[in-house]
PDB file of C-alpha atoms in Angstrom:
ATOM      1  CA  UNK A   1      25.909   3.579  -5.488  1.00 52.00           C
ATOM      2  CA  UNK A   2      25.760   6.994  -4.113  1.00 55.00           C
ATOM      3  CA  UNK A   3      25.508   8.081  -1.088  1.00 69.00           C
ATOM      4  CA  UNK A   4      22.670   9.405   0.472  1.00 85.00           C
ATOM      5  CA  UNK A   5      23.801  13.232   1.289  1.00 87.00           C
ATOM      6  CA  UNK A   6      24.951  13.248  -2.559  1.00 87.00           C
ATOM      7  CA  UNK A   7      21.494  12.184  -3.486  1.00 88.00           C
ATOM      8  CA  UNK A   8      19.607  14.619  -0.981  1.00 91.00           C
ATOM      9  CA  UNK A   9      21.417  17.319  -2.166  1.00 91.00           C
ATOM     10  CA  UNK A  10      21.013  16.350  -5.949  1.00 91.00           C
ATOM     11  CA  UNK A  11      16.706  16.193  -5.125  1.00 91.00           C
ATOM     12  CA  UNK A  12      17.003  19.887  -3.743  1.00 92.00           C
ATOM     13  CA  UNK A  13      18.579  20.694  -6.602  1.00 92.00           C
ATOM     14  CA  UNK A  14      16.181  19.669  -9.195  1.00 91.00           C
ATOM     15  CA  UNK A  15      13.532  20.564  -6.894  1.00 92.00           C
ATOM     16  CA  UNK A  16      14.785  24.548  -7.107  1.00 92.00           C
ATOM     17  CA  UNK A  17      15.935  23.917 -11.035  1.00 91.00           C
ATOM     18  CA  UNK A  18      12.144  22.780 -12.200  1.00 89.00           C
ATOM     19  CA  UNK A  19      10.749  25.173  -9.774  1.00 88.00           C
ATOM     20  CA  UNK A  20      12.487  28.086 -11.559  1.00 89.00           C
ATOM     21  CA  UNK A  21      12.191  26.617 -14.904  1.00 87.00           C
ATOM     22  CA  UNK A  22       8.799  26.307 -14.587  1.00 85.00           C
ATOM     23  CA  UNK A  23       8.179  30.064 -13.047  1.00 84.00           C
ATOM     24  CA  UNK A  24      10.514  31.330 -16.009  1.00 83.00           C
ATOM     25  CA  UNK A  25      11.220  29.017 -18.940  1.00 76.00           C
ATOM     26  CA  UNK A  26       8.247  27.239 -19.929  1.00 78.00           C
ATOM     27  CA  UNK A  27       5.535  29.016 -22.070  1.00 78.00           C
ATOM     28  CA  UNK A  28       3.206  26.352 -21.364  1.00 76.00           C
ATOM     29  CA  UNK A  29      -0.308  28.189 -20.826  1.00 75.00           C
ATOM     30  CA  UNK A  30      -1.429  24.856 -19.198  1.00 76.00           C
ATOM     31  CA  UNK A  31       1.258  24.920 -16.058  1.00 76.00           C
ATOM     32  CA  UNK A  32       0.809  29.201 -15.490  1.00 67.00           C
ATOM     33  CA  UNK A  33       0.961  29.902 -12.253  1.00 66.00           C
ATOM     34  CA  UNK A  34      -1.161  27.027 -10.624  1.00 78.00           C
ATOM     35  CA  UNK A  35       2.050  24.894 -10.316  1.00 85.00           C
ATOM     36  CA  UNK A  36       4.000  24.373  -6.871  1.00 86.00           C
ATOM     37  CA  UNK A  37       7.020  21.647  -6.953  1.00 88.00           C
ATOM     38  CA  UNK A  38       6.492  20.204  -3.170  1.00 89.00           C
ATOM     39  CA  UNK A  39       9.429  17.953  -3.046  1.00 90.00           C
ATOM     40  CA  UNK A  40      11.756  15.860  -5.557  1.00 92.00           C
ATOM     41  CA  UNK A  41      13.389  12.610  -4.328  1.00 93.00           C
ATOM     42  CA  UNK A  42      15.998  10.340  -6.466  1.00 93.00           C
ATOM     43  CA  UNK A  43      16.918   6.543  -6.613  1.00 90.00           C
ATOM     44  CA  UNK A  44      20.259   5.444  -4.553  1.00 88.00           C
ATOM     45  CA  UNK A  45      22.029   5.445  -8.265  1.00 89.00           C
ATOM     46  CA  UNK A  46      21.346   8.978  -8.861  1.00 89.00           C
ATOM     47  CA  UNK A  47      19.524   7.955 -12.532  1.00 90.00           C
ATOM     48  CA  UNK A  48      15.422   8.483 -11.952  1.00 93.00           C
ATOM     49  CA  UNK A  49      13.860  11.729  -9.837  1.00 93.00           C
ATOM     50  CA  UNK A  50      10.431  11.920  -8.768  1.00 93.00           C
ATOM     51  CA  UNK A  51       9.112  15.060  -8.691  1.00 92.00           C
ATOM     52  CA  UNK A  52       5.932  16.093  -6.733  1.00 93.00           C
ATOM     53  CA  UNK A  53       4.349  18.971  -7.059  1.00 90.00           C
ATOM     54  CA  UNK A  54       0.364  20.590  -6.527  1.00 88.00           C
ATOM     55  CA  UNK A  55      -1.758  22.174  -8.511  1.00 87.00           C
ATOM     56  CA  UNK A  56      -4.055  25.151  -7.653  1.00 83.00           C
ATOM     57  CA  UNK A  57      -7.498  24.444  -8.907  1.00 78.00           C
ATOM     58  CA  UNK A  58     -10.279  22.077  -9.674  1.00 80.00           C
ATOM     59  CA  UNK A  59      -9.798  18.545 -11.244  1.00 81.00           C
ATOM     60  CA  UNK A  60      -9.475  19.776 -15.030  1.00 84.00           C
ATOM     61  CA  UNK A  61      -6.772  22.469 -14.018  1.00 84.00           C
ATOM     62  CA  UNK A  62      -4.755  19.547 -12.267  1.00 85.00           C
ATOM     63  CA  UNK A  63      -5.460  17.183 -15.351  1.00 87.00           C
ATOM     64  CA  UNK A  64      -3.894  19.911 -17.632  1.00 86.00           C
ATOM     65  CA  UNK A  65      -0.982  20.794 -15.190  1.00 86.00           C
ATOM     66  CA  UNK A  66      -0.345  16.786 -15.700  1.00 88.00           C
ATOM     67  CA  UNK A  67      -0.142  17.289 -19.481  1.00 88.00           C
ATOM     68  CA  UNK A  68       2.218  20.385 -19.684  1.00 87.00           C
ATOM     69  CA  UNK A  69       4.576  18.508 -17.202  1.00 87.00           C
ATOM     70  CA  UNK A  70       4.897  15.564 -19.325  1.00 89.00           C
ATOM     71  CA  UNK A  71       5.083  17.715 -22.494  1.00 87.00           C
ATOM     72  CA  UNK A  72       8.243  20.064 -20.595  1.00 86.00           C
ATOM     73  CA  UNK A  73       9.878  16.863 -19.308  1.00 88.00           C
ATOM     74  CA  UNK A  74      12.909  17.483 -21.720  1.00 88.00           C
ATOM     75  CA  UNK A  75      13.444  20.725 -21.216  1.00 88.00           C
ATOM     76  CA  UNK A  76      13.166  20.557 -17.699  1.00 88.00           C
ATOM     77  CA  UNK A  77      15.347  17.336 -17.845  1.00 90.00           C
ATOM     78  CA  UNK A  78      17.969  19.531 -19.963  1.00 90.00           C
ATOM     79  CA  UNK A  79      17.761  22.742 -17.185  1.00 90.00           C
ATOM     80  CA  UNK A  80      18.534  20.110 -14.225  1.00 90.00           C
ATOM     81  CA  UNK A  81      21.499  18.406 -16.568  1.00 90.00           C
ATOM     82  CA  UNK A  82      23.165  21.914 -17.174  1.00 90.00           C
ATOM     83  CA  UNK A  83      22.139  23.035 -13.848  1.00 90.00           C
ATOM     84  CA  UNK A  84      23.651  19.361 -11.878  1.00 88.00           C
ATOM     85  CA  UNK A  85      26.731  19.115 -14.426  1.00 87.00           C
ATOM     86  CA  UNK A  86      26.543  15.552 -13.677  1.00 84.00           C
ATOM     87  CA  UNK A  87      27.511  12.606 -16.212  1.00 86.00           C
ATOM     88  CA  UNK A  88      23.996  11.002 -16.033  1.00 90.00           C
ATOM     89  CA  UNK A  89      21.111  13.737 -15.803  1.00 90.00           C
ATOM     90  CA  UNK A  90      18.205  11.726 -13.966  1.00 91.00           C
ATOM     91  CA  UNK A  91      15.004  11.135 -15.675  1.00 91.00           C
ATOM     92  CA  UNK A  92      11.842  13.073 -14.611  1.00 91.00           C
ATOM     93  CA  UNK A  93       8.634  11.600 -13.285  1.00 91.00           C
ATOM     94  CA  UNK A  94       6.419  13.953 -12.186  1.00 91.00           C
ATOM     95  CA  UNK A  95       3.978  12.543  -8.992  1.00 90.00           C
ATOM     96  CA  UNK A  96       0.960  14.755  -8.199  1.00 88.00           C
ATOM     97  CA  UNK A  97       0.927  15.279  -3.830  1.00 84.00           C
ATOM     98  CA  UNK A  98      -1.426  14.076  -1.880  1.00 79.00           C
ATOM     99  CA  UNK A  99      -0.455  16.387   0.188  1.00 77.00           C
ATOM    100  CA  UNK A 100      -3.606  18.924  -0.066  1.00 73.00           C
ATOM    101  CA  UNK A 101      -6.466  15.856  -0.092  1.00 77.00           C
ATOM    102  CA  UNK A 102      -4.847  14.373   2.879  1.00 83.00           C
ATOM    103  CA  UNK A 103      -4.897  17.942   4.639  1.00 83.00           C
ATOM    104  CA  UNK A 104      -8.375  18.252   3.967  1.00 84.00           C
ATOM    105  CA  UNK A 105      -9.340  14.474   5.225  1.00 88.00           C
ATOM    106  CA  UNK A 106      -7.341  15.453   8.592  1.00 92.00           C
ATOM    107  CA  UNK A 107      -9.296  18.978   8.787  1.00 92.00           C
ATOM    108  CA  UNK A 108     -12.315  16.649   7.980  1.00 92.00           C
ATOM    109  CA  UNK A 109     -11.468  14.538  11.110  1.00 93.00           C
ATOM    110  CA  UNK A 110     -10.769  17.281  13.628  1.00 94.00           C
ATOM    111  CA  UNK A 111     -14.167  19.104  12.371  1.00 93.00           C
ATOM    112  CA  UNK A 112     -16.000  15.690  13.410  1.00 94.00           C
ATOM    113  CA  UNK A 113     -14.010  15.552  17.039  1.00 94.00           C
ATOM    114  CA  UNK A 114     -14.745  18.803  17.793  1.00 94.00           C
ATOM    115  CA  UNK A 115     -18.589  18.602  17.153  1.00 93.00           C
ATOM    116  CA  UNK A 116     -18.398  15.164  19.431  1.00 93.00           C
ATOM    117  CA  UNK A 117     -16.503  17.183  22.120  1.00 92.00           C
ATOM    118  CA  UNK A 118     -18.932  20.036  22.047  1.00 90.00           C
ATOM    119  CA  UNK A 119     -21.900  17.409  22.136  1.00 90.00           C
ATOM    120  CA  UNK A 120     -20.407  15.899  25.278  1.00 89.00           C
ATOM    121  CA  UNK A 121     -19.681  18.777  27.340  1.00 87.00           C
ATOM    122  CA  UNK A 122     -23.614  20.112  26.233  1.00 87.00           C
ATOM    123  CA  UNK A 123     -24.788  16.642  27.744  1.00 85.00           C
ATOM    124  CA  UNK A 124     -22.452  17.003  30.673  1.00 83.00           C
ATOM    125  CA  UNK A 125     -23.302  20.383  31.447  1.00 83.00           C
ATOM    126  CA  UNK A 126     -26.201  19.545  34.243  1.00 79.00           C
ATOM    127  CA  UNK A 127     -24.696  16.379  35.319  1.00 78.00           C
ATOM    128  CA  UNK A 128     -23.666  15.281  38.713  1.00 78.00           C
ATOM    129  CA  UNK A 129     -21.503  12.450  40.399  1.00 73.00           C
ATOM    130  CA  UNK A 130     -23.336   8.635  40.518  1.00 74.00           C
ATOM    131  CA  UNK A 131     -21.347   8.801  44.175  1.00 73.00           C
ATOM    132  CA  UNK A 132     -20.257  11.156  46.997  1.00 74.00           C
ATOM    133  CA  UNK A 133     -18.500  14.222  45.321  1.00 71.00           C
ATOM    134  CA  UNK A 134     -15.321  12.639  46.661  1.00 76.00           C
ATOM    135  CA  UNK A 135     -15.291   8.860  46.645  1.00 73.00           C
ATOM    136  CA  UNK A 136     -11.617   8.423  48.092  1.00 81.00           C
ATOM    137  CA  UNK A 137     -11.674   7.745  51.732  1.00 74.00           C
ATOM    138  CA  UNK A 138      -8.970  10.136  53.921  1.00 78.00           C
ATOM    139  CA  UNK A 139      -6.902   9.763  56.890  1.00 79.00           C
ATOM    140  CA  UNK A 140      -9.987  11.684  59.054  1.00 72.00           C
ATOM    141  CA  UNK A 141     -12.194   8.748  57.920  1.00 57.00           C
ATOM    142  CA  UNK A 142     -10.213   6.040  58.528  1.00 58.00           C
ATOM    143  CA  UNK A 143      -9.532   7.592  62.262  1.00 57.00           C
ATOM    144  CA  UNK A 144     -13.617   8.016  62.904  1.00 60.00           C
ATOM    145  CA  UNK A 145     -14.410   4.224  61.177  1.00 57.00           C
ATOM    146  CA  UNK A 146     -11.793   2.710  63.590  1.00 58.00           C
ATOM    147  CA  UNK A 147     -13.084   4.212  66.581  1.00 56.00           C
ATOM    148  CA  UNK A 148     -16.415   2.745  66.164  1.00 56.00           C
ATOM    149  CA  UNK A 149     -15.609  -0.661  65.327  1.00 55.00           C
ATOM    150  CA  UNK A 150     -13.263  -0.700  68.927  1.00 51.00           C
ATOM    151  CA  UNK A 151     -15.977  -0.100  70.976  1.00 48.00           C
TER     152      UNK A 151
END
């Protein structure tokens, strides 16, 4: 079992490898330029990498990135083995990010608060207190209450 900096450092690695390899080495017209690797991450034993990466585009565009990945898996497999000179080279799965749908859900979420917020300070605009202004009784009261009650 490896050890976790060995790993971490092995997941950069093939994170900058298949990054490069895919700006430079592979003619695929299907990965272009739409491709970003986000992160890469790899088992405790240093033998499987997950790769996860984004795709610039519409649905079909990401559906074809997903195809040229898994038809460059050996050679990017081969660029990380020369690249890691390790004795096992890791196998590849590549792991599309939710990284962009989540971003939009959040953005989503904050659009909704901020129309609420908006709503409620429009409705609060004209309002005024159900009580006195300033409900909390001070040392001048107290003084003025006590002297009445005493006589």
């Amino acid at each position: 079992m490896a050890d976790n900096a060995r790993a971490k450092k092995l997941a950069d690695l093939i994170r900058e490898v298949v990054a490069e390899k895919l700006q430079r080495g592979v003619k695929d017209p299907r990965l272009g330029t739409h491709v970003t690797i986000t992160d890469s991450r790899v088992t405790g034993d240093l033998r499987e990498a997950t790769v996860f990466y984004t795709v610039y585009g519409d649905d079909e565009a990401r559906a074809n990135a997903a195809a040229g990945l898994e038809s460059a898996k050996g050679v990017l497999r081969s660029a990380v083995g020369r690249a890691a000179q390790t004795k096992f080279t890791p196998t590849l799965t590549f792991v599309a990010d939710a990284l962009p749908e989540t971003a939009k859900g959040i953005e989503e979420l904050l659009d909704k608060a901020r129309a609420s917020d908006a709503q409620v300070r429009e409705v609060s605009s004209g309002a005024q207190y159900a009580g006195d202004a300033d409900p909390y009784k001070k040392p001048d009261d107290e003084d003025e209450d006590e002297g009445a009650t005493a006589e």
